[in-house]
PDB file of C-alpha atoms in Angstrom:
ATOM      1  CA  UNK T  24       0.000   0.000   0.000  1.00  0.00           C
ATOM      2  CA  UNK T  25       2.900   2.346   0.785  1.00  0.00           C
ATOM      3  CA  UNK T  26       4.389   1.626  -2.628  1.00  0.00           C
ATOM      4  CA  UNK T  27       1.079   2.501  -4.300  1.00  0.00           C
ATOM      5  CA  UNK T  28       0.867   5.758  -2.367  1.00  0.00           C
ATOM      6  CA  UNK T  29       4.410   6.657  -3.401  1.00  0.00           C
ATOM      7  CA  UNK T  30       3.717   5.707  -7.023  1.00  0.00           C
ATOM      8  CA  UNK T  31       0.662   7.977  -7.150  1.00  0.00           C
ATOM      9  CA  UNK T  32       2.631  10.906  -5.702  1.00  0.00           C
ATOM     10  CA  UNK T  33       5.508  10.171  -8.091  1.00  0.00           C
ATOM     11  CA  UNK T  34       3.225  10.170 -11.119  1.00  0.00           C
ATOM     12  CA  UNK T  35       1.787  13.545 -10.064  1.00  0.00           C
ATOM     13  CA  UNK T  36       5.231  15.150  -9.709  1.00  0.00           C
ATOM     14  CA  UNK T  37       6.504  13.343 -12.808  1.00  0.00           C
ATOM     15  CA  UNK T  38       3.705  14.795 -14.918  1.00  0.00           C
ATOM     16  CA  UNK T  39       4.953  18.281 -14.010  1.00  0.00           C
ATOM     17  CA  UNK T  40       8.508  17.233 -14.900  1.00  0.00           C
ATOM     18  CA  UNK T  41       7.136  16.149 -18.277  1.00  0.00           C
ATOM     19  CA  UNK T  42       5.469  19.526 -18.807  1.00  0.00           C
ATOM     20  CA  UNK T  43       8.759  21.351 -18.230  1.00  0.00           C
ATOM     21  CA  UNK T  44      10.785  18.860 -20.277  1.00  0.00           C
ATOM     22  CA  UNK T  45       8.431  19.298 -23.262  1.00  0.00           C
ATOM     23  CA  UNK T  46       9.642  22.878 -23.587  1.00  0.00           C
ATOM     24  CA  UNK T  47      13.289  21.799 -23.709  1.00  0.00           C
ATOM     25  CA  UNK T  48      12.574  19.189 -26.386  1.00  0.00           C
ATOM     26  CA  UNK T  49      10.540  21.693 -28.434  1.00  0.00           C
ATOM     27  CA  UNK T  50      13.401  24.212 -28.513  1.00  0.00           C
ATOM     28  CA  UNK T  51      15.979  21.529 -29.245  1.00  0.00           C
ATOM     29  CA  UNK T  52      13.915  20.202 -32.163  1.00  0.00           C
ATOM     30  CA  UNK T  53      13.375  23.677 -33.574  1.00  0.00           C
ATOM     31  CA  UNK T  54      16.833  25.194 -33.166  1.00  0.00           C
ATOM     32  CA  UNK T  55      19.250  22.496 -32.002  1.00  0.00           C
ATOM     33  CA  UNK T  56      19.896  24.433 -28.775  1.00  0.00           C
ATOM     34  CA  UNK T  57      19.771  22.885 -25.307  1.00  0.00           C
ATOM     35  CA  UNK T  58      17.992  25.500 -23.193  1.00  0.00           C
ATOM     36  CA  UNK T  59      19.645  25.768 -19.779  1.00  0.00           C
ATOM     37  CA  UNK T  60      17.293  28.626 -18.864  1.00  0.00           C
ATOM     38  CA  UNK T  61      14.239  26.344 -18.605  1.00  0.00           C
ATOM     39  CA  UNK T  62      14.586  26.077 -14.830  1.00  0.00           C
ATOM     40  CA  UNK T  63      14.777  29.868 -14.661  1.00  0.00           C
ATOM     41  CA  UNK T  64      11.523  30.156 -16.605  1.00  0.00           C
ATOM     42  CA  UNK T  65       9.886  27.730 -14.162  1.00  0.00           C
ATOM     43  CA  UNK T  66      11.123  29.689 -11.152  1.00  0.00           C
ATOM     44  CA  UNK T  67      10.154  33.066 -12.632  1.00  0.00           C
ATOM     45  CA  UNK T  68       6.663  31.836 -13.520  1.00  0.00           C
ATOM     46  CA  UNK T  69       6.141  30.629  -9.946  1.00  0.00           C
ATOM     47  CA  UNK T  70       7.310  33.989  -8.542  1.00  0.00           C
ATOM     48  CA  UNK T  71       4.981  35.829 -10.937  1.00  0.00           C
ATOM     49  CA  UNK T  72       2.072  33.735  -9.668  1.00  0.00           C
ATOM     50  CA  UNK T  73       3.116  34.431  -6.069  1.00  0.00           C
ATOM     51  CA  UNK T  74       3.422  38.184  -6.677  1.00  0.00           C
ATOM     52  CA  UNK T  75       0.081  38.475  -8.475  1.00  0.00           C
ATOM     53  CA  UNK T  76      -1.727  36.440  -5.812  1.00  0.00           C
ATOM     54  CA  UNK T  77      -0.076  38.528  -3.070  1.00  0.00           C
ATOM     55  CA  UNK T  78      -1.370  41.649  -4.833  1.00  0.00           C
ATOM     56  CA  UNK T  79      -4.931  40.416  -4.286  1.00  0.00           C
ATOM     57  CA  UNK T  80      -5.769  38.424  -7.404  1.00  0.00           C
ATOM     58  CA  UNK T  81      -7.438  35.039  -7.093  1.00  0.00           C
ATOM     59  CA  UNK T  82      -4.655  32.392  -7.207  1.00  0.00           C
ATOM     60  CA  UNK T  83      -6.138  30.715 -10.295  1.00  0.00           C
ATOM     61  CA  UNK T  84      -6.309  34.031 -12.151  1.00  0.00           C
ATOM     62  CA  UNK T  85      -2.782  34.815 -10.963  1.00  0.00           C
ATOM     63  CA  UNK T  86      -1.637  31.472 -12.392  1.00  0.00           C
ATOM     64  CA  UNK T  87      -3.218  32.198 -15.793  1.00  0.00           C
ATOM     65  CA  UNK T  88      -1.751  35.710 -15.955  1.00  0.00           C
ATOM     66  CA  UNK T  89       1.664  34.414 -14.974  1.00  0.00           C
ATOM     67  CA  UNK T  90       1.598  31.897 -17.827  1.00  0.00           C
ATOM     68  CA  UNK T  91       0.763  34.735 -20.262  1.00  0.00           C
ATOM     69  CA  UNK T  92       3.570  36.871 -18.814  1.00  0.00           C
ATOM     70  CA  UNK T  93       6.001  33.984 -19.202  1.00  0.00           C
ATOM     71  CA  UNK T  94       5.036  33.758 -22.869  1.00  0.00           C
ATOM     72  CA  UNK T  95       6.109  37.395 -23.218  1.00  0.00           C
ATOM     73  CA  UNK T  96       9.353  36.727 -21.349  1.00  0.00           C
ATOM     74  CA  UNK T  97      10.135  33.765 -23.616  1.00  0.00           C
ATOM     75  CA  UNK T  98       9.455  35.781 -26.771  1.00  0.00           C
ATOM     76  CA  UNK T  99      11.565  38.728 -25.583  1.00  0.00           C
ATOM     77  CA  UNK T 100      14.393  36.400 -24.613  1.00  0.00           C
ATOM     78  CA  UNK T 101      14.484  34.901 -28.092  1.00  0.00           C
ATOM     79  CA  UNK T 102      14.110  38.210 -29.955  1.00  0.00           C
ATOM     80  CA  UNK T 103      16.498  40.355 -27.899  1.00  0.00           C
ATOM     81  CA  UNK T 104      19.158  37.857 -26.824  1.00  0.00           C
ATOM     82  CA  UNK T 105      19.107  34.752 -29.000  1.00  0.00           C
ATOM     83  CA  UNK T 106      18.007  35.955 -32.438  1.00  0.00           C
ATOM     84  CA  UNK T 107      21.090  38.231 -32.781  1.00  0.00           C
ATOM     85  CA  UNK T 108      23.177  35.082 -32.149  1.00  0.00           C
ATOM     86  CA  UNK T 109      21.634  33.271 -35.108  1.00  0.00           C
ATOM     87  CA  UNK T 110      25.005  32.646 -36.785  1.00  0.00           C
ATOM     88  CA  UNK T 111      26.889  32.016 -33.555  1.00  0.00           C
ATOM     89  CA  UNK T 112      28.074  28.488 -32.659  1.00  0.00           C
ATOM     90  CA  UNK T 113      25.478  26.369 -30.868  1.00  0.00           C
ATOM     91  CA  UNK T 114      27.730  26.176 -27.793  1.00  0.00           C
ATOM     92  CA  UNK T 115      27.768  29.981 -27.570  1.00  0.00           C
ATOM     93  CA  UNK T 116      23.954  30.084 -27.687  1.00  0.00           C
ATOM     94  CA  UNK T 117      23.787  27.420 -24.958  1.00  0.00           C
ATOM     95  CA  UNK T 118      26.119  29.522 -22.794  1.00  0.00           C
ATOM     96  CA  UNK T 119      23.800  32.487 -23.399  1.00  0.00           C
ATOM     97  CA  UNK T 120      20.867  30.475 -22.049  1.00  0.00           C
ATOM     98  CA  UNK T 121      22.963  29.667 -18.980  1.00  0.00           C
ATOM     99  CA  UNK T 122      23.576  33.392 -18.553  1.00  0.00           C
ATOM    100  CA  UNK T 123      19.827  34.024 -18.810  1.00  0.00           C
ATOM    101  CA  UNK T 124      19.277  31.512 -16.000  1.00  0.00           C
ATOM    102  CA  UNK T 125      21.822  33.307 -13.797  1.00  0.00           C
ATOM    103  CA  UNK T 126      20.171  36.674 -14.495  1.00  0.00           C
ATOM    104  CA  UNK T 127      16.712  35.294 -13.617  1.00  0.00           C
ATOM    105  CA  UNK T 128      18.049  33.848 -10.359  1.00  0.00           C
ATOM    106  CA  UNK T 129      19.752  37.136  -9.451  1.00  0.00           C
ATOM    107  CA  UNK T 130      16.613  39.189 -10.136  1.00  0.00           C
ATOM    108  CA  UNK T 131      14.385  36.865  -8.084  1.00  0.00           C
ATOM    109  CA  UNK T 132      16.937  36.795  -5.266  1.00  0.00           C
ATOM    110  CA  UNK T 133      17.083  40.598  -5.234  1.00  0.00           C
ATOM    111  CA  UNK T 134      13.300  41.019  -5.173  1.00  0.00           C
ATOM    112  CA  UNK T 135      12.061  38.083  -3.065  1.00  0.00           C
ATOM    113  CA  UNK T 136      15.145  36.987  -1.115  1.00  0.00           C
ATOM    114  CA  UNK T 137      16.604  33.531  -0.455  1.00  0.00           C
ATOM    115  CA  UNK T 138      14.016  32.199   2.016  1.00  0.00           C
ATOM    116  CA  UNK T 139      11.308  29.719   1.134  1.00  0.00           C
ATOM    117  CA  UNK T 140       7.908  31.350   0.702  1.00  0.00           C
ATOM    118  CA  UNK T 141       4.451  29.973   1.365  1.00  0.00           C
ATOM    119  CA  UNK T 142       2.899  29.582  -2.059  1.00  0.00           C
ATOM    120  CA  UNK T 143      -0.787  30.582  -2.347  1.00  0.00           C
ATOM    121  CA  UNK T 144      -3.317  27.742  -2.550  1.00  0.00           C
ATOM    122  CA  UNK T 145      -4.174  27.579  -6.230  1.00  0.00           C
ATOM    123  CA  UNK T 146      -6.408  24.548  -5.714  1.00  0.00           C
ATOM    124  CA  UNK T 147      -8.883  23.924  -2.882  1.00  0.00           C
ATOM    125  CA  UNK T 148      -7.615  22.029   0.182  1.00  0.00           C
ATOM    126  CA  UNK T 149      -8.773  18.503   0.781  1.00  0.00           C
ATOM    127  CA  UNK T 150      -7.879  14.846   0.579  1.00  0.00           C
ATOM    128  CA  UNK T 151      -9.347  11.938  -1.378  1.00  0.00           C
ATOM    129  CA  UNK T 152      -9.091   8.432   0.084  1.00  0.00           C
ATOM    130  CA  UNK T 153      -9.203   5.491  -2.306  1.00  0.00           C
ATOM    131  CA  UNK T 154      -8.524   1.930  -1.200  1.00  0.00           C
ATOM    132  CA  UNK T 155      -6.309   2.914   1.696  1.00  0.00           C
ATOM    133  CA  UNK T 156      -4.317   5.510  -0.261  1.00  0.00           C
ATOM    134  CA  UNK T 157      -4.558   9.257   0.242  1.00  0.00           C
ATOM    135  CA  UNK T 158      -4.134  11.982  -2.355  1.00  0.00           C
ATOM    136  CA  UNK T 159      -4.467  15.727  -1.792  1.00  0.00           C
ATOM    137  CA  UNK T 160      -6.364  17.881  -4.261  1.00  0.00           C
ATOM    138  CA  UNK T 161      -3.086  19.668  -5.025  1.00  0.00           C
ATOM    139  CA  UNK T 162      -1.504  16.481  -6.378  1.00  0.00           C
ATOM    140  CA  UNK T 163      -4.645  15.451  -8.242  1.00  0.00           C
ATOM    141  CA  UNK T 164      -4.998  18.875  -9.859  1.00  0.00           C
ATOM    142  CA  UNK T 165      -1.296  19.103 -10.739  1.00  0.00           C
ATOM    143  CA  UNK T 166      -1.388  15.666 -12.349  1.00  0.00           C
ATOM    144  CA  UNK T 167      -4.659  16.232 -14.227  1.00  0.00           C
ATOM    145  CA  UNK T 168      -3.717  19.681 -15.497  1.00  0.00           C
ATOM    146  CA  UNK T 169      -0.217  18.624 -16.547  1.00  0.00           C
ATOM    147  CA  UNK T 170      -1.411  15.513 -18.343  1.00  0.00           C
ATOM    148  CA  UNK T 171      -4.224  17.345 -20.144  1.00  0.00           C
ATOM    149  CA  UNK T 172      -1.864  20.074 -21.286  1.00  0.00           C
ATOM    150  CA  UNK T 173       0.730  17.543 -22.432  1.00  0.00           C
ATOM    151  CA  UNK T 174      -1.924  15.729 -24.483  1.00  0.00           C
ATOM    152  CA  UNK T 175      -3.314  18.994 -25.869  1.00  0.00           C
ATOM    153  CA  UNK T 176       0.158  20.175 -26.815  1.00  0.00           C
ATOM    154  CA  UNK T 177       0.983  16.918 -28.618  1.00  0.00           C
ATOM    155  CA  UNK T 178      -2.324  17.104 -30.498  1.00  0.00           C
ATOM    156  CA  UNK T 179      -1.678  20.739 -31.423  1.00  0.00           C
ATOM    157  CA  UNK T 180       1.850  19.942 -32.590  1.00  0.00           C
ATOM    158  CA  UNK T 181       0.677  16.977 -34.660  1.00  0.00           C
ATOM    159  CA  UNK T 182      -2.612  18.080 -36.209  1.00  0.00           C
ATOM    160  CA  UNK T 183      -2.749  21.889 -36.572  1.00  0.00           C
ATOM    161  CA  UNK T 184      -1.285  23.983 -39.424  1.00  0.00           C
ATOM    162  CA  UNK T 185       0.937  25.878 -36.963  1.00  0.00           C
ATOM    163  CA  UNK T 186       2.140  22.590 -35.516  1.00  0.00           C
ATOM    164  CA  UNK T 187       2.917  21.382 -39.047  1.00  0.00           C
ATOM    165  CA  UNK T 188       4.999  24.522 -39.682  1.00  0.00           C
ATOM    166  CA  UNK T 189       6.810  23.942 -36.381  1.00  0.00           C
ATOM    167  CA  UNK T 190       7.646  20.383 -37.422  1.00  0.00           C
ATOM    168  CA  UNK T 191       8.824  21.520 -40.861  1.00  0.00           C
ATOM    169  CA  UNK T 192      11.100  24.133 -39.324  1.00  0.00           C
ATOM    170  CA  UNK T 193      12.429  21.567 -36.868  1.00  0.00           C
ATOM    171  CA  UNK T 194      13.106  18.917 -39.534  1.00  0.00           C
ATOM    172  CA  UNK T 195      14.783  21.088 -42.150  1.00  0.00           C
ATOM    173  CA  UNK T 196      15.093  24.865 -41.851  1.00  0.00           C
ATOM    174  CA  UNK T 197      16.276  25.368 -45.432  1.00  0.00           C
ATOM    175  CA  UNK T 198      13.387  23.380 -46.850  1.00  0.00           C
ATOM    176  CA  UNK T 199      10.970  25.283 -44.603  1.00  0.00           C
ATOM    177  CA  UNK T 200      12.311  28.599 -45.908  1.00  0.00           C
ATOM    178  CA  UNK T 201      12.027  27.330 -49.490  1.00  0.00           C
ATOM    179  CA  UNK T 202       8.295  26.668 -49.110  1.00  0.00           C
ATOM    180  CA  UNK T 203       7.626  30.048 -47.501  1.00  0.00           C
ATOM    181  CA  UNK T 204       7.671  29.274 -43.769  1.00  0.00           C
ATOM    182  CA  UNK T 205       9.007  32.140 -41.650  1.00  0.00           C
ATOM    183  CA  UNK T 206      11.546  30.164 -39.623  1.00  0.00           C
ATOM    184  CA  UNK T 207      12.468  33.004 -37.246  1.00  0.00           C
ATOM    185  CA  UNK T 208       8.805  33.353 -36.313  1.00  0.00           C
ATOM    186  CA  UNK T 209       8.518  29.620 -35.677  1.00  0.00           C
ATOM    187  CA  UNK T 210      11.578  29.669 -33.424  1.00  0.00           C
ATOM    188  CA  UNK T 211      10.088  32.593 -31.477  1.00  0.00           C
ATOM    189  CA  UNK T 212       6.819  30.676 -31.090  1.00  0.00           C
ATOM    190  CA  UNK T 213       8.786  27.673 -29.827  1.00  0.00           C
ATOM    191  CA  UNK T 214      10.559  29.757 -27.172  1.00  0.00           C
ATOM    192  CA  UNK T 215       7.276  31.425 -26.192  1.00  0.00           C
ATOM    193  CA  UNK T 216       5.537  28.069 -25.788  1.00  0.00           C
ATOM    194  CA  UNK T 217       8.494  26.614 -23.897  1.00  0.00           C
ATOM    195  CA  UNK T 218       8.518  29.498 -21.406  1.00  0.00           C
ATOM    196  CA  UNK T 219       4.761  29.191 -20.865  1.00  0.00           C
ATOM    197  CA  UNK T 220       5.003  25.451 -20.208  1.00  0.00           C
ATOM    198  CA  UNK T 221       7.901  25.990 -17.806  1.00  0.00           C
ATOM    199  CA  UNK T 222       6.130  28.838 -15.997  1.00  0.00           C
ATOM    200  CA  UNK T 223       3.035  26.707 -15.469  1.00  0.00           C
ATOM    201  CA  UNK T 224       5.126  23.727 -14.364  1.00  0.00           C
ATOM    202  CA  UNK T 225       7.057  25.884 -11.903  1.00  0.00           C
ATOM    203  CA  UNK T 226       3.844  27.197 -10.349  1.00  0.00           C
ATOM    204  CA  UNK T 227       2.459  23.662 -10.025  1.00  0.00           C
ATOM    205  CA  UNK T 228       5.660  22.435  -8.353  1.00  0.00           C
ATOM    206  CA  UNK T 229       5.644  25.432  -6.004  1.00  0.00           C
ATOM    207  CA  UNK T 230       2.056  24.600  -5.032  1.00  0.00           C
ATOM    208  CA  UNK T 231       3.291  21.116  -4.027  1.00  0.00           C
ATOM    209  CA  UNK T 232       6.660  21.870  -2.401  1.00  0.00           C
ATOM    210  CA  UNK T 233       6.810  25.603  -1.648  1.00  0.00           C
ATOM    211  CA  UNK T 234       8.561  28.452  -3.455  1.00  0.00           C
ATOM    212  CA  UNK T 235      12.234  29.421  -3.336  1.00  0.00           C
ATOM    213  CA  UNK T 236      15.162  30.262  -5.609  1.00  0.00           C
ATOM    214  CA  UNK T 237      16.050  26.561  -5.573  1.00  0.00           C
ATOM    215  CA  UNK T 238      13.078  25.904  -7.858  1.00  0.00           C
ATOM    216  CA  UNK T 239      15.319  26.897 -10.770  1.00  0.00           C
ATOM    217  CA  UNK T 240      17.201  23.626 -10.258  1.00  0.00           C
ATOM    218  CA  UNK T 241      14.215  21.819 -11.756  1.00  0.00           C
ATOM    219  CA  UNK T 242      15.761  22.534 -15.134  1.00  0.00           C
ATOM    220  CA  UNK T 243      18.636  20.216 -14.225  1.00  0.00           C
ATOM    221  CA  UNK T 244      16.156  17.472 -13.309  1.00  0.00           C
ATOM    222  CA  UNK T 245      14.469  17.904 -16.690  1.00  0.00           C
ATOM    223  CA  UNK T 246      17.649  16.966 -18.568  1.00  0.00           C
ATOM    224  CA  UNK T 247      17.672  13.337 -17.381  1.00  0.00           C
ATOM    225  CA  UNK T 248      13.984  13.248 -18.348  1.00  0.00           C
ATOM    226  CA  UNK T 249      14.626  14.218 -21.969  1.00  0.00           C
ATOM    227  CA  UNK T 250      17.737  12.030 -22.234  1.00  0.00           C
ATOM    228  CA  UNK T 251      15.694   9.081 -20.974  1.00  0.00           C
ATOM    229  CA  UNK T 252      12.836   9.701 -23.409  1.00  0.00           C
ATOM    230  CA  UNK T 253      14.950  10.941 -26.317  1.00  0.00           C
ATOM    231  CA  UNK T 254      16.177  14.471 -27.034  1.00  0.00           C
ATOM    232  CA  UNK T 255      13.884  14.886 -30.041  1.00  0.00           C
ATOM    233  CA  UNK T 256      10.850  12.941 -28.825  1.00  0.00           C
ATOM    234  CA  UNK T 257       7.922  14.865 -27.332  1.00  0.00           C
ATOM    235  CA  UNK T 258       6.094  11.680 -26.185  1.00  0.00           C
ATOM    236  CA  UNK T 259       9.432  10.505 -24.779  1.00  0.00           C
ATOM    237  CA  UNK T 260       9.581  13.599 -22.559  1.00  0.00           C
ATOM    238  CA  UNK T 261       6.197  12.679 -21.068  1.00  0.00           C
ATOM    239  CA  UNK T 262       7.132   9.042 -20.455  1.00  0.00           C
ATOM    240  CA  UNK T 263      10.534  10.036 -19.084  1.00  0.00           C
ATOM    241  CA  UNK T 264       8.982  12.575 -16.703  1.00  0.00           C
ATOM    242  CA  UNK T 265       6.479  10.079 -15.310  1.00  0.00           C
ATOM    243  CA  UNK T 266       9.157   7.391 -14.927  1.00  0.00           C
ATOM    244  CA  UNK T 267      11.564   9.725 -13.142  1.00  0.00           C
ATOM    245  CA  UNK T 268       8.868  11.025 -10.797  1.00  0.00           C
ATOM    246  CA  UNK T 269       7.939   7.488  -9.724  1.00  0.00           C
ATOM    247  CA  UNK T 270      11.604   6.492  -9.365  1.00  0.00           C
ATOM    248  CA  UNK T 271      12.345   9.492  -7.133  1.00  0.00           C
ATOM    249  CA  UNK T 272       9.288   8.820  -4.957  1.00  0.00           C
ATOM    250  CA  UNK T 273      10.176   5.141  -4.548  1.00  0.00           C
ATOM    251  CA  UNK T 274      13.776   6.005  -3.711  1.00  0.00           C
ATOM    252  CA  UNK T 275      12.759   8.543  -1.085  1.00  0.00           C
ATOM    253  CA  UNK T 276      10.019   6.445   0.495  1.00  0.00           C
ATOM    254  CA  UNK T 277      11.366   2.891   0.267  1.00  0.00           C
ATOM    255  CA  UNK T 278      15.018   2.627  -0.756  1.00  0.00           C
ATOM    256  CA  UNK T 279      16.468   5.403   1.416  1.00  0.00           C
ATOM    257  CA  UNK T 280      14.919   4.152   4.718  1.00  0.00           C
ATOM    258  CA  UNK T 281      16.032   0.600   3.889  1.00  0.00           C
ATOM    259  CA  UNK T 282      19.650   1.631   3.257  1.00  0.00           C
ATOM    260  CA  UNK T 283      19.755   3.883   6.334  1.00  0.00           C
ATOM    261  CA  UNK T 284      18.399   1.070   8.526  1.00  0.00           C
ATOM    262  CA  UNK T 285      21.163  -1.245   7.315  1.00  0.00           C
ATOM    263  CA  UNK T 286      23.823   1.429   7.805  1.00  0.00           C
ATOM    264  CA  UNK T 287      22.698   2.176  11.367  1.00  0.00           C
ATOM    265  CA  UNK T 288      22.851  -1.514  12.181  1.00  0.00           C
ATOM    266  CA  UNK T 289      26.330  -2.235  10.825  1.00  0.00           C
ATOM    267  CA  UNK T 290      28.117   1.159  10.738  1.00  0.00           C
ATOM    268  CA  UNK T 291      28.219   4.524  12.498  1.00  0.00           C
ATOM    269  CA  UNK T 292      26.536   6.232   9.529  1.00  0.00           C
ATOM    270  CA  UNK T 293      22.989   7.333  10.294  1.00  0.00           C
ATOM    271  CA  UNK T 294      21.909   9.130   7.140  1.00  0.00           C
ATOM    272  CA  UNK T 295      22.730   9.104   3.424  1.00  0.00           C
ATOM    273  CA  UNK T 296      21.068  12.433   2.659  1.00  0.00           C
ATOM    274  CA  UNK T 297      18.660  13.112  -0.165  1.00  0.00           C
ATOM    275  CA  UNK T 298      19.352  10.058  -2.311  1.00  0.00           C
ATOM    276  CA  UNK T 299      16.360  10.814  -4.527  1.00  0.00           C
ATOM    277  CA  UNK T 300      18.179  13.917  -5.793  1.00  0.00           C
ATOM    278  CA  UNK T 301      21.076  11.776  -7.014  1.00  0.00           C
ATOM    279  CA  UNK T 302      18.896   9.231  -8.820  1.00  0.00           C
ATOM    280  CA  UNK T 303      18.131  11.405 -11.902  1.00  0.00           C
ATOM    281  CA  UNK T 304      21.813  11.865 -12.696  1.00  0.00           C
ATOM    282  CA  UNK T 305      22.672   8.226 -12.045  1.00  0.00           C
ATOM    283  CA  UNK T 306      19.870   7.367 -14.471  1.00  0.00           C
ATOM    284  CA  UNK T 307      21.272   9.924 -16.932  1.00  0.00           C
ATOM    285  CA  UNK T 308      24.693   8.263 -16.919  1.00  0.00           C
ATOM    286  CA  UNK T 309      23.156   4.792 -17.246  1.00  0.00           C
ATOM    287  CA  UNK T 310      20.992   5.775 -20.221  1.00  0.00           C
ATOM    288  CA  UNK T 311      23.923   7.467 -21.962  1.00  0.00           C
ATOM    289  CA  UNK T 312      25.968   4.290 -21.553  1.00  0.00           C
ATOM    290  CA  UNK T 313      23.271   1.822 -22.629  1.00  0.00           C
ATOM    291  CA  UNK T 314      21.088   3.745 -25.097  1.00  0.00           C
ATOM    292  CA  UNK T 315      22.431   7.270 -25.799  1.00  0.00           C
ATOM    293  CA  UNK T 316      19.509   8.172 -28.084  1.00  0.00           C
ATOM    294  CA  UNK T 317      16.953   7.490 -25.326  1.00  0.00           C
ATOM    295  CA  UNK T 318      13.954   5.169 -25.272  1.00  0.00           C
ATOM    296  CA  UNK T 319      12.057   6.869 -28.101  1.00  0.00           C
ATOM    297  CA  UNK T 320      15.019   8.452 -29.867  1.00  0.00           C
ATOM    298  CA  UNK T 321      16.591   7.210 -33.062  1.00  0.00           C
ATOM    299  CA  UNK T 322      20.208   6.974 -34.062  1.00  0.00           C
ATOM    300  CA  UNK T 323      21.247   9.796 -36.343  1.00  0.00           C
ATOM    301  CA  UNK T 324      23.619   9.554 -39.281  1.00  0.00           C
ATOM    302  CA  UNK T 325      25.743  12.315 -40.740  1.00  0.00           C
ATOM    303  CA  UNK T 326      27.616  12.387 -44.046  1.00  0.00           C
ATOM    304  CA  UNK T 327      31.243  13.517 -43.638  1.00  0.00           C
TER     305      UNK T 327
END
């Protein structure tokens, strides 16, 4: 029963991981850039929600407005910082995204400080009991909203004209330009969408775990998610997020107490710390060794 409870909680958190990882995959498909600023977008979106709710807006309205604001931040980031670097090496653009993350962290630290803040209740309080397991409305809402948005985004990307243009630009920019697709505009849309997904995911995570500058580290957790699912696979990001969320929950609730009990019995060590925070990167190394392209990725070939 404990394992089932942990699995349910892990799926809820993992669905939010998937939402944030989708944005990274979208940008990578469209421009070949790994966006290190994704965690910064998540953190900034959560702080926007906090600030708007603190100003007197209903938390749900504050959440919606913060997602819209994050779309503007994503678009401005791409237009003002990244578009001028169009001909720069990919590594230079990646370093620019790392700089954007540092700037976001510095701004939030200056305005809101380093302490953890009590995030406003976006969803009503309460608990549902099913078969001996308990689930708060927060977790249920975070899971449902994340999963619905992931499904809606995949459907949009696959079946709408704008989604088709996004896929054309991602597959072959020169061919997309040849048939009249404005590639720069598609890249801007990708960054806008990515920032909105991250901002929403950051707010959902803050509603579960509280709000602090450390929320920006979620971007680092998203990288094992996309490596597990495949760097260019949107469905892979969803599966990878759910798998990692469950794995972290199981590690924290079952594996860590078991190891600590054995250590206390046979050694003078009493704690092994937050083992669940190490698991994503151990999984990252394992996947890179066994299947570098990820579960849903495909091996690429290049003519030299």
